[in-house]
Coordinates of N, CA, C and O in Angstrom, one line a residue:
X1 N 3.7 17.9 7.2 CA 4.4 18.6 6.1 C 5.9 18.6 6.3 O 6.5 17.9 7.2
X2 N 6.6 19.3 5.5 CA 8.1 19.4 5.4 C 8.7 20.2 6.6 O 9.9 20.2 6.7
X3 N 7.9 20.8 7.4 CA 8.4 21.5 8.6 C 8.6 20.6 9.8 O 8.9 21.0 10.9
X4 N 8.3 19.3 9.6 CA 8.5 18.3 10.7 C 7.5 18.5 11.8 O 7.8 18.1 13.0
X5 N 6.4 19.2 11.6 CA 5.4 19.4 12.6 C 4.1 18.6 12.3 O 3.8 18.4 11.2
X6 N 3.4 18.3 13.4 CA 2.0 17.8 13.3 C 1.2 18.9 13.8 O 1.4 19.4 15.0
X7 N 0.2 19.4 13.1 CA -0.6 20.6 13.4 C -2.0 20.1 13.6 O -2.5 19.3 12.8
X8 N -2.7 20.6 14.6 CA -4.1 20.3 14.9 C -5.0 21.5 14.7 O -4.7 22.6 15.0
X9 N -6.2 21.2 14.1 CA -7.1 22.2 13.7 C -8.5 21.8 14.2 O -8.9 20.7 14.3
X10 N -9.3 22.8 14.5 CA -10.7 22.7 15.0 C -11.5 22.4 13.7 O -11.6 23.3 12.9
X11 N -12.2 21.2 13.6 CA -13.0 21.0 12.4 C -14.2 21.9 12.3 O -14.8 22.0 11.2
X12 N -14.7 22.5 13.4 CA -15.9 23.3 13.3 C -15.6 24.6 12.6 O -16.4 25.1 11.8
X13 N -14.5 25.3 12.9 CA -14.2 26.6 12.3 C -12.8 26.7 11.7 O -12.5 27.8 11.2
X14 N -12.0 25.6 11.6 CA -10.7 25.7 11.0 C -9.7 26.4 11.8 O -8.6 26.7 11.3
X15 N -10.0 26.7 13.1 CA -9.0 27.4 14.0 C -7.9 26.5 14.4 O -8.0 25.3 14.6
X16 N -6.7 27.1 14.4 CA -5.5 26.5 14.9 C -5.6 26.1 16.4 O -6.1 26.9 17.2
X17 N -5.3 24.8 16.7 CA -5.4 24.4 18.1 C -4.0 24.1 18.7 O -3.7 24.6 19.8
X18 N -3.1 23.4 18.0 CA -1.8 23.1 18.6 C -0.9 22.6 17.5 O -1.3 22.3 16.4
X19 N 0.4 22.5 17.8 CA 1.4 22.0 16.9 C 2.5 21.3 17.7 O 2.9 21.8 18.7
X20 N 2.8 20.1 17.2 CA 3.9 19.3 17.8 C 5.1 19.3 16.9 O 5.0 19.0 15.7
X21 N 6.3 19.6 17.4 CA 7.5 19.6 16.6 C 8.1 18.2 16.8 O 8.5 17.8 17.9
X22 N 8.0 17.4 15.7 CA 8.5 16.0 15.8 C 10.0 15.9 15.5 O 10.6 15.0 16.0
X23 N 10.5 16.7 14.6 CA 11.9 16.7 14.4 C 12.4 15.5 13.6 O 13.5 15.0 13.9
X24 N 11.6 15.1 12.6 CA 12.0 13.8 11.9 C 12.0 14.1 10.4 O 11.6 13.2 9.6
X25 N 12.2 15.3 9.9 CA 12.1 15.5 8.5 C 10.6 15.6 8.1 O 9.8 16.0 8.9
X26 N 10.3 15.3 6.8 CA 9.0 15.4 6.3 C 8.0 14.5 7.1 O 8.4 13.3 7.3
X27 N 6.9 15.0 7.5 CA 5.8 14.1 8.0 C 4.8 14.0 6.9 O 4.1 15.0 6.5
X28 N 4.7 12.9 6.3 CA 3.9 12.7 5.1 C 2.6 12.0 5.4 O 1.7 11.9 4.5
X29 N 2.4 11.4 6.6 CA 1.2 10.7 6.8 C 0.8 10.7 8.3 O 1.7 10.7 9.2
X30 N -0.5 10.9 8.6 CA -0.9 10.9 10.0 C -2.3 10.1 10.0 O -3.0 10.2 9.0
X31 N -2.6 9.5 11.1 CA -3.9 8.8 11.2 C -4.2 8.6 12.7 O -3.3 8.3 13.5
X32 N -5.5 8.8 13.1 CA -6.0 8.5 14.4 C -6.4 7.1 14.5 O -6.9 6.5 13.5
X33 N -6.2 6.5 15.7 CA -6.7 5.1 15.9 C -8.3 5.2 15.9 O -8.8 6.3 16.2
X34 N -9.0 4.1 15.7 CA -10.4 4.2 15.6 C -11.1 4.7 16.9 O -12.1 5.3 16.9
X35 N -10.4 4.4 18.1 CA -11.0 4.9 19.3 C -10.5 6.3 19.7 O -10.9 6.8 20.8
X36 N -9.8 6.9 18.8 CA -9.3 8.3 19.0 C -8.3 8.5 20.2 O -8.1 9.6 20.6
X37 N -7.8 7.4 20.7 CA -6.8 7.5 21.8 C -5.4 7.6 21.4 O -4.6 8.1 22.2
X38 N -5.1 7.3 20.1 CA -3.7 7.3 19.7 C -3.6 8.0 18.3 O -4.6 8.1 17.6
X39 N -2.4 8.5 18.0 CA -2.1 9.2 16.7 C -0.8 8.6 16.2 O 0.1 8.4 17.0
X40 N -0.8 8.2 15.0 CA 0.4 7.7 14.3 C 0.8 8.6 13.2 O 0.0 9.2 12.6
X41 N 2.1 8.8 13.1 CA 2.7 9.7 12.1 C 3.8 9.0 11.4 O 4.6 8.3 12.0
X42 N 3.8 9.1 10.0 CA 4.9 8.5 9.2 C 5.9 9.5 8.7 O 5.5 10.6 8.3
X43 N 7.1 9.2 8.8 CA 8.2 10.2 8.4 C 9.2 9.4 7.6 O 8.9 8.5 6.8
X44 N 10.5 9.8 7.7 CA 11.6 9.3 6.9 C 12.0 7.9 7.4 O 12.8 7.7 8.3
X45 N 11.3 6.9 6.9 CA 11.6 5.5 7.2 C 11.0 4.9 8.4 O 11.2 3.7 8.7
X46 N 10.3 5.7 9.2 CA 9.7 5.2 10.4 C 8.3 5.7 10.6 O 7.9 6.7 10.0
X47 N 7.5 5.0 11.4 CA 6.3 5.6 11.9 C 6.3 5.6 13.4 O 6.9 4.7 14.0
X48 N 5.7 6.6 14.0 CA 5.7 6.8 15.4 C 4.3 6.8 16.0 O 3.4 7.4 15.3
X49 N 4.1 6.3 17.2 CA 2.8 6.2 17.8 C 2.8 7.2 19.0 O 3.8 7.2 19.8
X50 N 1.8 8.0 19.1 CA 1.7 9.0 20.2 C 0.3 8.8 20.8 O -0.6 8.4 20.2
X51 N 0.2 9.3 22.1 CA -1.1 9.5 22.7 C -1.6 10.8 22.2 O -0.9 11.6 21.6
X52 N -2.9 11.0 22.3 CA -3.5 12.2 21.8 C -3.1 13.4 22.6 O -3.3 14.6 22.2
X53 N -2.4 13.2 23.8 CA -1.9 14.2 24.6 C -0.5 14.6 24.3 O 0.1 15.5 24.9
X54 N 0.1 13.9 23.3 CA 1.4 14.2 22.8 C 2.5 13.4 23.4 O 3.7 13.7 23.2
X55 N 2.2 12.3 24.1 CA 3.2 11.5 24.7 C 3.7 10.4 23.7 O 2.8 9.6 23.3
X56 N 4.9 10.4 23.4 CA 5.4 9.5 22.4 C 5.5 8.1 23.0 O 6.0 7.9 24.1
X57 N 4.8 7.1 22.4 CA 4.8 5.7 22.9 C 5.9 4.9 22.3 O 6.5 4.1 23.0
X58 N 6.0 4.9 21.0 CA 7.0 4.0 20.3 C 7.3 4.5 18.9 O 6.6 5.3 18.3
X59 N 8.5 4.0 18.4 CA 8.9 4.4 17.1 C 9.2 3.1 16.3 O 9.9 2.2 16.9
X60 N 8.8 3.0 15.1 CA 8.9 1.7 14.4 C 9.5 1.9 13.0 O 8.9 2.5 12.1
X61 N 10.8 1.4 12.9 CA 11.4 1.5 11.5 C 10.9 0.4 10.6 O 10.0 -0.4 11.0
X62 N 11.4 0.3 9.4 CA 11.0 -0.7 8.5 C 11.2 -0.3 7.1 O 11.8 -0.9 6.2
X63 N 10.7 0.9 6.7 CA 10.9 1.5 5.4 C 12.3 2.1 5.3 O 12.8 2.5 6.3
X64 N 12.8 2.1 4.1 CA 14.1 2.7 3.9 C 14.0 4.1 3.3 O 15.0 4.7 3.0
X65 N 12.8 4.6 3.2 CA 12.6 5.9 2.7 C 11.3 6.5 3.3 O 10.7 5.9 4.2
X66 N 10.7 7.5 2.7 CA 9.6 8.2 3.3 C 8.4 7.3 3.4 O 8.1 6.5 2.5
X67 N 7.7 7.4 4.6 CA 6.4 6.7 4.7 C 5.3 7.7 4.2 O 5.1 8.7 4.7
X68 N 4.7 7.3 3.1 CA 3.8 8.2 2.3 C 2.4 8.1 2.8 O 1.6 9.0 2.6
X69 N 2.0 7.0 3.4 CA 0.6 6.8 3.8 C 0.7 5.9 5.0 O 1.5 5.0 5.1
X70 N -0.3 6.0 5.9 CA -0.4 5.2 7.1 C -1.8 5.2 7.6 O -2.5 6.2 7.6
X71 N -2.3 4.0 7.8 CA -3.7 3.8 8.2 C -3.9 2.7 9.3 O -3.4 1.6 9.1
X72 N -4.7 3.1 10.3 CA -5.2 2.1 11.3 C -6.3 1.3 10.6 O -7.1 1.9 9.8
X73 N -6.4 0.0 10.9 CA -7.6 -0.8 10.4 C -8.8 -0.3 11.2 O -8.7 0.1 12.3
X74 N -10.0 -0.5 10.6 CA -11.2 0.0 11.3 C -11.4 -0.7 12.7 O -12.0 -0.1 13.6
X75 N -10.9 -2.0 12.8 CA -11.1 -2.6 14.1 C -9.9 -2.3 15.1 O -9.9 -2.8 16.2
X76 N -8.9 -1.5 14.6 CA -7.8 -1.1 15.5 C -6.8 -2.1 15.7 O -5.8 -1.8 16.5
X77 N -6.8 -3.3 15.1 CA -5.9 -4.3 15.3 C -4.6 -4.2 14.5 O -3.6 -4.9 14.8
X78 N -4.6 -3.5 13.4 CA -3.5 -3.4 12.5 C -3.2 -2.0 12.1 O -4.1 -1.1 12.2
X79 N -1.9 -1.8 11.7 CA -1.5 -0.5 11.1 C -0.8 -0.9 9.8 O 0.0 -1.9 9.8
X80 N -1.1 -0.2 8.7 CA -0.5 -0.5 7.4 C 0.2 0.8 7.0 O -0.3 1.9 7.2
X81 N 1.4 0.7 6.4 CA 2.1 1.8 5.9 C 2.5 1.6 4.5 O 2.8 0.4 4.1
X82 N 2.6 2.6 3.7 CA 3.0 2.6 2.3 C 4.2 3.5 2.1 O 4.2 4.6 2.7
X83 N 5.2 3.1 1.4 CA 6.4 3.9 1.3 C 7.0 4.2 0.0 O 6.6 3.6 -1.0
X84 N 7.8 5.2 0.0 CA 8.6 5.6 -1.2 C 9.5 4.5 -1.7 O 9.9 4.5 -2.9
X85 N 9.8 3.6 -0.8 CA 10.7 2.4 -1.1 C 9.9 1.3 -1.9 O 10.4 0.2 -2.0
X86 N 8.7 1.6 -2.3 CA 7.8 0.6 -3.1 C 7.1 -0.4 -2.2 O 6.3 -1.2 -2.7
X87 N 7.4 -0.4 -0.9 CA 6.8 -1.5 0.0 C 5.6 -1.0 0.7 O 5.4 0.2 1.0
X88 N 4.8 -2.0 1.0 CA 3.6 -1.8 1.9 C 3.8 -2.8 3.1 O 4.1 -3.9 2.9
X89 N 3.7 -2.2 4.3 CA 4.0 -3.0 5.5 C 2.9 -3.1 6.4 O 2.3 -2.1 6.7
X90 N 2.6 -4.3 6.9 CA 1.4 -4.5 7.8 C 1.9 -5.0 9.1 O 2.8 -5.9 9.2
X91 N 1.4 -4.3 10.2 CA 1.8 -4.7 11.5 C 0.8 -4.4 12.5 O -0.4 -4.1 12.1
X92 N 1.1 -4.5 13.8 CA 0.2 -4.2 14.8 C 0.5 -2.8 15.4 O 1.6 -2.2 15.2
X93 N -0.5 -2.2 16.1 CA -0.2 -0.8 16.6 C 1.0 -0.7 17.6 O 1.6 0.3 17.7
X94 N 1.3 -1.9 18.2 CA 2.5 -1.8 19.1 C 3.8 -2.1 18.3 O 4.9 -2.2 18.9
X95 N 3.7 -2.2 17.0 CA 4.9 -2.2 16.2 C 5.4 -3.6 15.8 O 6.4 -3.7 15.1
X96 N 4.6 -4.6 16.1 CA 5.0 -6.0 15.7 C 4.8 -6.1 14.2 O 3.7 -6.0 13.7
X97 N 5.9 -6.4 13.4 CA 5.7 -6.5 11.9 C 5.0 -7.9 11.6 O 5.4 -8.9 12.2
X98 N 4.1 -7.8 10.7 CA 3.4 -9.1 10.3 C 3.8 -9.4 8.8 O 4.2 -10.6 8.6
X99 N 3.6 -8.5 7.9 CA 3.9 -8.8 6.5 C 4.6 -7.6 5.8 O 4.2 -6.5 6.0
X100 N 5.5 -7.9 5.0 CA 6.1 -6.9 4.0 C 5.4 -7.2 2.7 O 5.8 -8.2 2.1
X101 N 4.5 -6.4 2.3 CA 3.6 -6.7 1.1 C 4.3 -6.2 -0.1 O 4.3 -5.0 -0.4
X102 N 4.9 -7.1 -0.9 CA 5.7 -6.7 -2.1 C 4.8 -6.9 -3.3 O 4.2 -7.9 -3.5
X103 N 4.9 -5.9 -4.2 CA 4.1 -6.0 -5.4 C 4.3 -4.7 -6.2 O 4.3 -4.8 -7.5
X104 N 4.4 -3.6 -5.6 CA 4.6 -2.3 -6.3 C 6.0 -2.2 -6.9 O 6.9 -2.6 -6.3
X105 N 6.1 -1.6 -8.0 CA 7.4 -1.4 -8.7 C 7.8 0.0 -8.7 O 8.7 0.4 -9.4
X106 N 7.1 0.9 -8.0 CA 7.4 2.3 -7.8 C 6.8 2.7 -6.5 O 6.2 1.9 -5.8
X107 N 7.1 3.9 -6.0 CA 6.6 4.3 -4.7 C 5.1 4.1 -4.5 O 4.3 4.3 -5.4
X108 N 4.8 3.5 -3.3 CA 3.4 3.3 -2.9 C 3.0 4.5 -2.1 O 3.7 4.8 -1.2
X109 N 1.8 5.1 -2.4 CA 1.5 6.3 -1.7 C 0.1 6.5 -1.2 O -0.3 7.5 -0.7
X110 N -0.8 5.5 -1.3 CA -2.1 5.6 -0.7 C -2.6 4.3 -0.3 O -2.3 3.2 -0.9
X111 N -3.4 4.3 0.8 CA -4.0 3.0 1.4 C -5.5 3.2 1.7 O -5.9 4.4 2.0
X112 N -6.2 2.2 1.7 CA -7.6 2.2 2.1 C -8.0 0.8 2.6 O -7.7 -0.2 2.0
X113 N -8.7 0.8 3.8 CA -9.1 -0.4 4.4 C -10.5 -0.8 4.0 O -11.4 0.1 3.8
X114 N -10.8 -2.1 3.8 CA -12.2 -2.5 3.7 C -12.8 -2.3 5.1 O -12.1 -2.6 6.1
X115 N -14.1 -2.0 5.2 CA -14.7 -1.7 6.5 C -14.6 -2.9 7.5 O -14.7 -2.8 8.7
X116 N -14.5 -4.2 6.9 CA -14.4 -5.3 7.8 C -13.0 -5.6 8.3 O -12.8 -6.6 9.0
X117 N -12.0 -4.8 7.9 CA -10.6 -5.0 8.3 C -9.9 -6.2 7.8 O -8.9 -6.6 8.3
X118 N -10.5 -6.9 6.8 CA -9.9 -8.1 6.3 C -9.1 -7.9 5.0 O -8.3 -8.8 4.6
X119 N -9.3 -6.7 4.4 CA -8.5 -6.4 3.2 C -8.0 -5.0 3.3 O -8.7 -4.1 3.9
X120 N -6.9 -4.7 2.7 CA -6.4 -3.3 2.6 C -5.9 -3.1 1.1 O -5.3 -4.0 0.6
X121 N -6.2 -2.0 0.6 CA -5.9 -1.7 -0.8 C -4.7 -0.7 -0.8 O -4.6 0.2 0.1
X122 N -3.8 -0.8 -1.8 CA -2.7 0.1 -1.9 C -2.6 0.5 -3.4 O -2.9 -0.3 -4.3
X123 N -2.1 1.7 -3.6 CA -1.9 2.2 -5.0 C -0.5 2.9 -5.0 O 0.0 3.3 -4.0
X124 N 0.0 3.0 -6.2 CA 1.3 3.7 -6.3 C 1.6 4.3 -7.7 O 0.7 4.3 -8.5
X125 N 2.8 4.8 -7.8 CA 3.2 5.5 -9.1 C 3.3 4.6 -10.2 O 3.5 5.0 -11.3
X126 N 3.3 3.3 -9.9 CA 3.4 2.3 -11.0 C 2.1 2.0 -11.7 O 2.0 1.2 -12.6
X127 N 1.0 2.8 -11.3 CA -0.3 2.6 -12.0 C -1.0 1.3 -11.6 O -1.8 0.9 -12.2
X128 N -0.6 0.8 -10.4 CA -1.2 -0.5 -10.0 C -2.0 -0.3 -8.7 O -1.7 0.6 -7.9
X129 N -3.0 -1.1 -8.6 CA -3.8 -1.2 -7.4 C -3.7 -2.6 -6.9 O -4.0 -3.6 -7.7
X130 N -3.4 -2.8 -5.6 CA -3.3 -4.1 -5.0 C -4.3 -4.2 -3.9 O -4.4 -3.3 -3.1
X131 N -5.0 -5.3 -3.8 CA -5.9 -5.5 -2.7 C -5.3 -6.8 -1.9 O -5.3 -7.9 -2.5
X132 N -4.9 -6.5 -0.7 CA -4.2 -7.5 0.1 C -5.1 -8.2 1.1 O -5.9 -7.5 1.7
X133 N -4.9 -9.5 1.3 CA -5.5 -10.2 2.3 C -4.8 -10.1 3.6 O -3.6 -10.5 3.7
X134 N -5.4 -9.6 4.7 CA -4.7 -9.3 5.9 C -4.2 -10.6 6.6 O -3.2 -10.6 7.2
X135 N -5.0 -11.7 6.5 CA -4.6 -12.9 7.2 C -3.4 -13.6 6.5 O -2.6 -14.2 7.2
X136 N -3.4 -13.6 5.2 CA -2.3 -14.3 4.5 C -1.1 -13.4 4.1 O -0.1 -13.9 3.8
X137 N -1.4 -12.1 4.0 CA -0.3 -11.2 3.4 C -0.2 -11.3 1.9 O 0.8 -10.8 1.4
X138 N -1.1 -12.0 1.3 CA -1.0 -12.2 -0.2 C -2.1 -11.3 -0.9 O -3.1 -10.9 -0.3
X139 N -1.9 -11.0 -2.2 CA -2.9 -10.2 -2.8 C -4.1 -11.0 -3.2 O -4.0 -12.2 -3.6
X140 N -5.3 -10.5 -2.9 CA -6.5 -11.1 -3.3 C -6.7 -10.9 -4.8 O -7.2 -11.7 -5.6
X141 N -6.4 -9.6 -5.3 CA -6.4 -9.3 -6.7 C -5.6 -8.0 -6.9 O -5.2 -7.3 -5.9
X142 N -5.2 -7.7 -8.1 CA -4.5 -6.5 -8.4 C -4.8 -6.1 -9.8 O -5.3 -6.8 -10.6
X143 N -4.7 -4.8 -10.0 CA -5.0 -4.2 -11.3 C -3.9 -3.3 -11.8 O -3.2 -2.7 -11.0
X144 N -3.6 -3.3 -13.1 CA -2.6 -2.5 -13.7 C -3.1 -1.7 -14.8 O -4.0 -2.1 -15.6
X145 N -2.6 -0.5 -14.9 CA -2.9 0.4 -16.1 C -2.1 -0.1 -17.3 O -0.9 -0.3 -17.2
X146 N -2.7 -0.2 -18.4 CA -2.0 -0.4 -19.7 C -2.0 0.9 -20.4 O -2.2 2.0 -19.8
X147 N -1.7 0.9 -21.7 CA -1.7 2.1 -22.5 C -3.1 2.7 -22.6 O -4.1 2.0 -22.4
X148 N -3.2 4.0 -22.9 CA -4.5 4.7 -23.1 C -5.5 4.5 -21.9 O -6.7 4.4 -22.1
X149 N -5.0 4.5 -20.7 CA -5.8 4.4 -19.5 C -6.6 3.1 -19.4 O -7.6 3.1 -18.6
X150 N -6.3 2.1 -20.2 CA -7.0 0.8 -20.0 C -6.4 0.1 -18.8 O -5.3 0.2 -18.5
X151 N -7.3 -0.7 -18.1 CA -6.9 -1.4 -17.0 C -7.1 -2.9 -17.2 O -8.0 -3.3 -17.9
X152 N -6.3 -3.7 -16.6 CA -6.5 -5.1 -16.5 C -6.4 -5.6 -15.1 O -5.6 -5.1 -14.3
X153 N -7.3 -6.5 -14.7 CA -7.4 -7.0 -13.3 C -7.0 -8.5 -13.3 O -7.5 -9.2 -14.1
X154 N -6.2 -8.8 -12.3 CA -5.7 -10.2 -12.2 C -6.2 -10.8 -10.8 O -6.3 -10.0 -9.8
X155 N -6.3 -12.1 -10.7 CA -6.5 -12.7 -9.4 C -5.1 -13.0 -8.8 O -4.1 -12.7 -9.5
X156 N -5.0 -13.6 -7.6 CA -3.7 -13.8 -7.0 C -2.8 -14.8 -7.7 O -1.6 -14.7 -7.6
X157 N -3.4 -15.6 -8.6 CA -2.6 -16.5 -9.4 C -2.1 -15.9 -10.7 O -1.5 -16.6 -11.5
X158 N -2.5 -14.6 -10.9 CA -2.0 -13.9 -12.2 C -2.9 -14.1 -13.3 O -2.6 -13.7 -14.5
X159 N -4.1 -14.7 -13.1 CA -5.1 -14.9 -14.2 C -5.9 -13.7 -14.4 O -6.3 -13.1 -13.4
X160 N -6.2 -13.3 -15.6 CA -7.0 -12.1 -15.9 C -8.4 -12.3 -15.4 O -9.1 -13.3 -15.8
X161 N -8.9 -11.3 -14.7 CA -10.3 -11.3 -14.2 C -11.1 -10.4 -15.1 O -12.3 -10.7 -15.5
X162 N -10.6 -9.3 -15.5 CA -11.3 -8.3 -16.2 C -10.4 -7.4 -17.0 O -9.3 -7.2 -16.6
X163 N -10.9 -6.9 -18.2 CA -10.1 -6.0 -19.0 C -10.5 -6.2 -20.5 O -11.0 -7.3 -20.9
X164 N -10.3 -5.2 -21.3 CA -10.5 -5.2 -22.7 C -9.6 -6.1 -23.4 O -8.3 -5.9 -23.3
X165 N -10.0 -7.2 -24.0 CA -9.1 -8.2 -24.7 C -8.1 -7.6 -25.6 O -7.0 -8.0 -25.7
X166 N -8.6 -6.6 -26.4 CA -7.7 -6.0 -27.4 C -6.6 -5.2 -26.7 O -5.4 -5.3 -27.0
X167 N -6.9 -4.4 -25.6 CA -5.9 -3.7 -24.9 C -5.0 -4.6 -24.2 O -3.8 -4.3 -24.1
X168 N -5.5 -5.7 -23.7 CA -4.6 -6.7 -23.0 C -3.6 -7.3 -24.0 O -2.4 -7.4 -23.7
X169 N -4.1 -7.6 -25.1 CA -3.2 -8.2 -26.1 C -2.1 -7.2 -26.6 O -1.0 -7.6 -26.8
X170 N -2.5 -5.9 -26.7 CA -1.5 -4.9 -27.1 C -0.6 -4.5 -26.0 O 0.5 -4.1 -26.3
X171 N -1.1 -4.4 -24.8 CA -0.3 -3.8 -23.7 C 0.3 -4.7 -22.7 O 1.1 -4.2 -21.9
X172 N 0.0 -6.0 -22.7 CA 0.5 -6.9 -21.7 C 1.5 -7.8 -22.2 O 1.3 -8.4 -23.3
X173 N 2.6 -8.0 -21.6 CA 3.7 -8.9 -22.0 C 4.1 -9.8 -20.9 O 4.2 -9.4 -19.7
X174 N 4.4 -11.1 -21.2 CA 4.9 -12.0 -20.2 C 6.3 -12.3 -20.5 O 6.7 -12.5 -21.7
X175 N 7.1 -12.4 -19.5 CA 8.5 -12.9 -19.6 C 8.5 -14.4 -19.2 O 8.2 -14.7 -18.1
X176 N 8.9 -15.2 -20.1 CA 8.8 -16.7 -19.9 C 10.2 -17.2 -19.9 O 11.0 -17.0 -20.9
X177 N 10.5 -18.1 -19.0 CA 11.8 -18.8 -18.9 C 11.5 -20.2 -19.5 O 10.7 -20.9 -19.0
X178 N 12.3 -20.6 -20.4 CA 12.2 -21.9 -21.0 C 13.0 -22.9 -20.2 O 13.8 -22.6 -19.3
X179 N 12.9 -24.2 -20.6 CA 13.6 -25.3 -19.9 C 15.1 -25.1 -19.9 O 15.8 -25.5 -19.0
X180 N 15.6 -24.5 -21.0 CA 17.1 -24.3 -21.1 C 17.6 -23.0 -20.4 O 18.8 -22.7 -20.5
X181 N 16.7 -22.3 -19.7 CA 17.0 -21.1 -19.0 C 16.9 -19.8 -19.9 O 17.1 -18.7 -19.4
X182 N 16.6 -20.0 -21.2 CA 16.5 -18.8 -22.1 C 15.2 -18.1 -21.8 O 14.2 -18.7 -21.4
X183 N 15.2 -16.8 -22.0 CA 14.1 -15.9 -21.7 C 13.4 -15.5 -23.0 O 14.0 -15.2 -24.0
X184 N 12.1 -15.3 -22.9 CA 11.3 -15.0 -24.1 C 10.2 -14.0 -23.6 O 9.6 -14.2 -22.6
X185 N 9.9 -13.0 -24.4 CA 8.8 -12.1 -24.2 C 7.6 -12.4 -25.1 O 7.8 -12.5 -26.4
X186 N 6.5 -12.7 -24.6 CA 5.3 -13.1 -25.4 C 4.1 -12.3 -25.0 O 4.0 -11.8 -23.9
X187 N 3.1 -12.2 -25.9 CA 1.8 -11.6 -25.7 C 0.9 -12.5 -24.9 O 1.1 -13.7 -24.7
X188 N -0.3 -11.9 -24.5 CA -1.2 -12.6 -23.7 C -1.9 -13.8 -24.5 O -2.0 -14.8 -23.9
X189 N -2.2 -13.6 -25.7 CA -2.8 -14.7 -26.5 C -1.9 -15.9 -26.6 O -2.3 -17.0 -26.4
X190 N -0.6 -15.6 -26.9 CA 0.4 -16.7 -26.9 C 0.6 -17.4 -25.6 O 0.7 -18.6 -25.5
X191 N 0.6 -16.6 -24.5 CA 0.7 -17.1 -23.2 C -0.4 -18.1 -22.9 O -0.2 -19.2 -22.4
X192 N -1.7 -17.7 -23.2 CA -2.8 -18.5 -23.0 C -2.8 -19.8 -23.8 O -3.1 -20.9 -23.3
X193 N -2.3 -19.7 -25.0 CA -2.2 -20.8 -25.9 C -1.2 -21.8 -25.3 O -1.5 -23.0 -25.3
X194 N -0.1 -21.3 -24.8 CA 0.9 -22.3 -24.2 C 0.5 -22.9 -22.9 O 0.7 -24.1 -22.7
X195 N -0.2 -22.1 -22.1 CA -0.8 -22.7 -20.8 C -1.8 -23.7 -21.2 O -1.8 -24.8 -20.6
X196 N -2.6 -23.5 -22.2 CA -3.6 -24.5 -22.6 C -3.0 -25.7 -23.1 O -3.6 -26.8 -23.0
X197 N -1.8 -25.6 -23.7 CA -1.1 -26.8 -24.3 C -0.3 -27.5 -23.2 O 0.4 -28.5 -23.5
X198 N -0.3 -27.0 -22.0 CA 0.4 -27.6 -20.9 C 1.9 -27.2 -20.8 O 2.7 -27.9 -20.2
X199 N 2.3 -26.2 -21.6 CA 3.7 -25.8 -21.6 C 4.1 -25.1 -20.3 O 3.2 -24.4 -19.8

């Protein structure tokens, strides 16, 4: 929380166990490693790795604002963080950065791993869900909210996988650059027509 503390509770009865004063501003994210030997905490622009006994192991910068979510992969090989700076960052528990996953256009604030540790999903205030491939650092697919809570899902090449055709036509726009450098905004139907014509 905003008191810069990490607090520990007994899951059996909710009793207070301990509190660590971290002194790093808001602590917005915590997660245990899968083997329960380490604890990671996200704060203002950094995430920190601790032993469960409270010994600080390392501190890892990268975000330029609050770390809103932090998750170890189920196999323990990766740590992913999501930040107020719109970025999602994938690395190793010892702090080696692997990928800066760019795609959100607003703060990213929640993460979830696939149980096989090969994909991680992120969501943010932009109304988007991205599913990232851990090996390539590219999105396997992503979904966007349109108007009236309608969603459209795309593959990594930007092609529509799923969505109501009428909502897509009304709510989705493409910015197209012409050969002369001029920009044009077109709807989904026109976009498909031009792609089909080889433009």
